[in-house]
Amino acid sequence: MLILGIETSCDETAAAVIRDGTTIVSHVKATSFDINKKYGGVVPDKTAREQLQFILPIIHEALAACPDGIDAIGVTYGPGLIGSLLIGVETAKALALALNKPLVPINHLVGHIYGNWLTATETKLTFDLPTNPPSFPALVLIVSGGHSELILMSDHGKFKLLGSTLDDAAGECFDKCGRVIDLPYPYGPYIETAAAKSTGKIKLTLPRPLIHHRNWDFSFSGLKTAFLYAFKDAQVKGIATEDFKAALAFELQEAVTDILVSKFSRAAKEFNISSLIVAGGVAANNRLREKLRSTLNSELPTTKLFIPPLQLCTDNAVYIASAAFFNYHPQSIAKITADPGLNF
Ligand code: KG4
Ligand code: ZN
C-alpha cells in the first residue's frame, strides 16, 4: 500500500510516499529557514504564506516517484500553528477528493514516533535504518520544540501518557538558551556546536530539575532561568567570553540530557517493556543519542533502543505516512479539521 504523507504543522512543508508503512519511496521537504532567520524565529503568517507556495511543488515531487498512483493520503491535523496546519489539511482534502482516495488524519506527536518504523528506502538518500521495527510494549520518549513526553505504547494507536513537561519543552529550553548567548538561528542545534568547543577549563553547574522526583514529569523552565542568570552574572563580571559561552552550552546540554536519560532509563526499568523508542527534533542531539545508547545498553542490554536516523528526527512527512499506514482510520473529508491545540 502506498501512502502519501503531508506535514505542515510548523515551518516545514513536507511530502513523502511510504510503501506498507516501512519503505521510503520519496521524501521531500522545504523549510522557511531564510524568513525565520531574518526574524529570529517562526513568524506564523509569513511562514504560512511561504508554505502556500511550497506545498504543490513539494507534493508533485513526492508523487513523481509513483507513476501508478497512491492508495491513500495521511495528513498532520495538529498540534501546531493554525495557518500552517490549514495549508496541509486543506490541500490534502482537495487532493483526496480529486483523486478519490481515503484521507487519514494524523496527530503530529504520534507521527514523530513512527520515524522509528522505517526499515528500507527506494530513494537515493542514505538513511541509517534499523533492520526491524520496534516491538510492543514500548516506552516512548518524545522530545521536540513544543513537547517532552514519556509514553507507554502497548500497540499501534494504544498509548498511555506517563508524564510530560510541566512548563517548557526540552527543545524550547535549548532554543531560548541559545538565543541568550547569541547563537545563530535556529539556536537549539547550535548549543551542540557551541558545547563541542568547550575546553573543560571553565566548570559550571546548572540545576537538573525533577531528576530525582518519583514521577515521570519534566520541568525545564528553572534550568532556562538559571542559564540566563549565569550568563548575566558573567556579563556583569566581564567574564562572558566565548570560552564561557561554550562552557555554559556544554553544561546546559549535560543537564538536559542527564534529566532525559535518567527518567527514561528509570521508567524503562520500572515497566516491563520490549523496546525503547526516542522521537522528536531533540533526538538529533548527538550527546543525547550517545548517552542514551551507553546508559541503556549497559543497564538494559536485552531491550532494543530505537532512535530515528538524523534526517527523520526533525519534522518530515515520512513518519506521517508511516503513522497513517499503522493507524489506518480514514475519515470523511467533511469531518477532518486542523486542530492546533491537539494533545497526545
Ligand atoms: O520535532 P521538531 O522538528 O519540531 C517540533 O515538533 O517541535 O523539533 C524541533 C526542536 C527545536 O527545539 C530544535 O532546537 C531541536 O528540536 N533540535 C535540537 C537539535 N536539533 C534540533 N536540540 C538540540 N540539539 C540538536 N542537535
Ligand atoms: Zn515535530
Tab-separated table of N, CA and C in Angstrom, residues 7-12 32 36 41-49 51 76-89 108 146-147 185 315 337-342:
chain	number	residue	atom	x	y	z
A	7	GLU	N	2.914	17.020	5.714
A	7	GLU	CA	3.215	17.596	7.041
A	7	GLU	C	3.482	19.098	6.897
A	8	THR	N	2.669	19.895	7.602
A	8	THR	CA	2.888	21.353	7.610
A	8	THR	C	2.542	21.930	8.986
A	9	SER	N	2.915	21.248	10.083
A	9	SER	CA	2.446	21.731	11.389
A	9	SER	C	3.197	22.968	11.875
A	10	CYS	N	4.451	23.143	11.435
A	10	CYS	CA	5.209	24.319	11.878
A	10	CYS	C	5.838	24.987	10.653
A	11	ASP	N	7.146	25.076	10.586
A	11	ASP	CA	7.740	25.808	9.466
A	11	ASP	C	8.229	24.921	8.329
A	12	GLU	N	8.035	23.601	8.433
A	12	GLU	CA	8.425	22.720	7.330
A	12	GLU	C	7.207	22.490	6.435
A	32	SER	N	11.069	27.147	5.864
A	32	SER	CA	11.044	28.616	5.749
A	32	SER	C	12.250	29.187	6.479
A	36	ASN	N	12.626	32.756	8.711
A	36	ASN	CA	12.778	32.586	10.158
A	36	ASN	C	14.077	33.222	10.640
A	41	GLY	N	13.062	33.756	14.339
A	41	GLY	CA	12.123	32.718	14.785
A	41	GLY	C	10.996	32.600	13.775
A	42	VAL	N	10.062	31.698	14.068
A	42	VAL	CA	8.946	31.485	13.134
A	42	VAL	C	7.936	32.616	13.273
A	43	VAL	N	7.619	33.291	12.168
A	43	VAL	CA	6.547	34.303	12.165
A	43	VAL	C	5.372	33.618	11.464
A	44	PRO	N	4.354	33.195	12.253
A	44	PRO	CA	3.348	32.282	11.708
A	44	PRO	C	2.734	32.693	10.369
A	45	ASP	N	2.322	33.952	10.200
A	45	ASP	CA	1.635	34.263	8.936
A	45	ASP	C	2.604	34.313	7.759
A	46	LYS	N	3.839	34.724	8.019
A	46	LYS	CA	4.827	34.744	6.924
A	46	LYS	C	5.175	33.307	6.518
A	47	THR	N	5.318	32.435	7.511
A	47	THR	CA	5.615	31.026	7.235
A	47	THR	C	4.478	30.405	6.422
A	48	ALA	N	3.232	30.664	6.852
A	48	ALA	CA	2.080	30.066	6.164
A	48	ALA	C	2.013	30.546	4.708
A	49	ARG	N	2.308	31.825	4.480
A	49	ARG	CA	2.295	32.330	3.103
A	49	ARG	C	3.330	31.593	2.250
A	51	GLN	N	4.506	28.585	2.846
A	51	GLN	CA	4.085	27.190	2.695
A	51	GLN	C	3.063	27.032	1.564
A	76	THR	N	-1.032	15.609	8.733
A	76	THR	CA	-0.974	16.120	10.107
A	76	THR	C	-2.119	17.113	10.305
A	77	TYR	N	-2.954	16.876	11.346
A	77	TYR	CA	-4.053	17.839	11.595
A	77	TYR	C	-3.858	18.591	12.904
A	78	GLY	N	-2.785	18.321	13.650
A	78	GLY	CA	-2.487	19.049	14.867
A	78	GLY	C	-1.519	18.252	15.707
A	79	PRO	N	-0.912	18.785	16.775
A	79	PRO	CA	-0.920	20.200	17.135
A	79	PRO	C	0.051	20.975	16.252
A	80	GLY	N	-0.046	22.310	16.307
A	80	GLY	CA	0.854	23.130	15.509
A	80	GLY	C	0.281	24.528	15.315
A	81	LEU	N	0.813	25.222	14.315
A	81	LEU	CA	0.360	26.587	14.029
A	81	LEU	C	-0.865	26.499	13.116
A	82	ILE	N	-1.921	27.227	13.457
A	82	ILE	CA	-3.176	27.073	12.713
A	82	ILE	C	-3.015	27.377	11.217
A	83	GLY	N	-2.326	28.476	10.875
A	83	GLY	CA	-2.173	28.837	9.459
A	83	GLY	C	-1.429	27.761	8.695
A	84	SER	N	-0.387	27.218	9.300
A	84	SER	CA	0.421	26.176	8.667
A	84	SER	C	-0.375	24.875	8.519
A	85	LEU	N	-1.049	24.480	9.611
A	85	LEU	CA	-1.833	23.241	9.573
A	85	LEU	C	-2.906	23.298	8.486
A	86	LEU	N	-3.558	24.474	8.373
A	86	LEU	CA	-4.641	24.610	7.400
A	86	LEU	C	-4.165	24.341	5.978
A	87	ILE	N	-2.944	24.772	5.686
A	87	ILE	CA	-2.428	24.582	4.325
A	87	ILE	C	-2.278	23.098	4.004
A	88	GLY	N	-1.715	22.341	4.946
A	88	GLY	CA	-1.570	20.898	4.726
A	88	GLY	C	-2.918	20.199	4.690
A	89	VAL	N	-3.783	20.516	5.662
A	89	VAL	CA	-5.069	19.817	5.784
A	89	VAL	C	-5.968	20.115	4.578
A	108	HIS	N	0.462	14.939	15.020
A	108	HIS	CA	1.892	15.152	14.747
A	108	HIS	C	2.794	14.408	15.746
A	146	GLY	N	8.146	21.668	21.106
A	146	GLY	CA	6.972	22.017	21.903
A	146	GLY	C	6.566	20.940	22.901
A	147	HIS	N	7.218	19.772	22.867
A	147	HIS	CA	6.761	18.660	23.713
A	147	HIS	C	7.906	17.860	24.326
A	185	TYR	N	20.369	31.492	14.570
A	185	TYR	CA	19.104	30.790	14.394
A	185	TYR	C	19.410	29.457	13.724
A	315	ASP	N	10.964	17.583	11.861
A	315	ASP	CA	9.694	17.408	11.155
A	315	ASP	C	9.848	16.972	9.694
A	337	THR	N	-10.609	18.466	10.434
A	337	THR	CA	-10.294	19.898	10.545
A	337	THR	C	-8.973	20.061	11.288
A	338	ALA	N	-8.260	21.142	10.987
A	338	ALA	CA	-6.994	21.418	11.676
A	338	ALA	C	-7.281	21.689	13.147
A	339	ASP	N	-6.442	21.138	14.045
A	339	ASP	CA	-6.648	21.315	15.486
A	339	ASP	C	-5.312	21.720	16.132
A	340	PRO	N	-5.030	23.037	16.193
A	340	PRO	CA	-3.717	23.485	16.678
A	340	PRO	C	-3.414	23.077	18.113
A	341	GLY	N	-4.452	22.897	18.960
A	341	GLY	CA	-4.223	22.580	20.371
A	341	GLY	C	-4.314	21.097	20.681
A	342	LEU	N	-4.298	20.245	19.678
A	342	LEU	CA	-4.439	18.799	19.871
A	342	LEU	C	-3.393	18.284	20.870
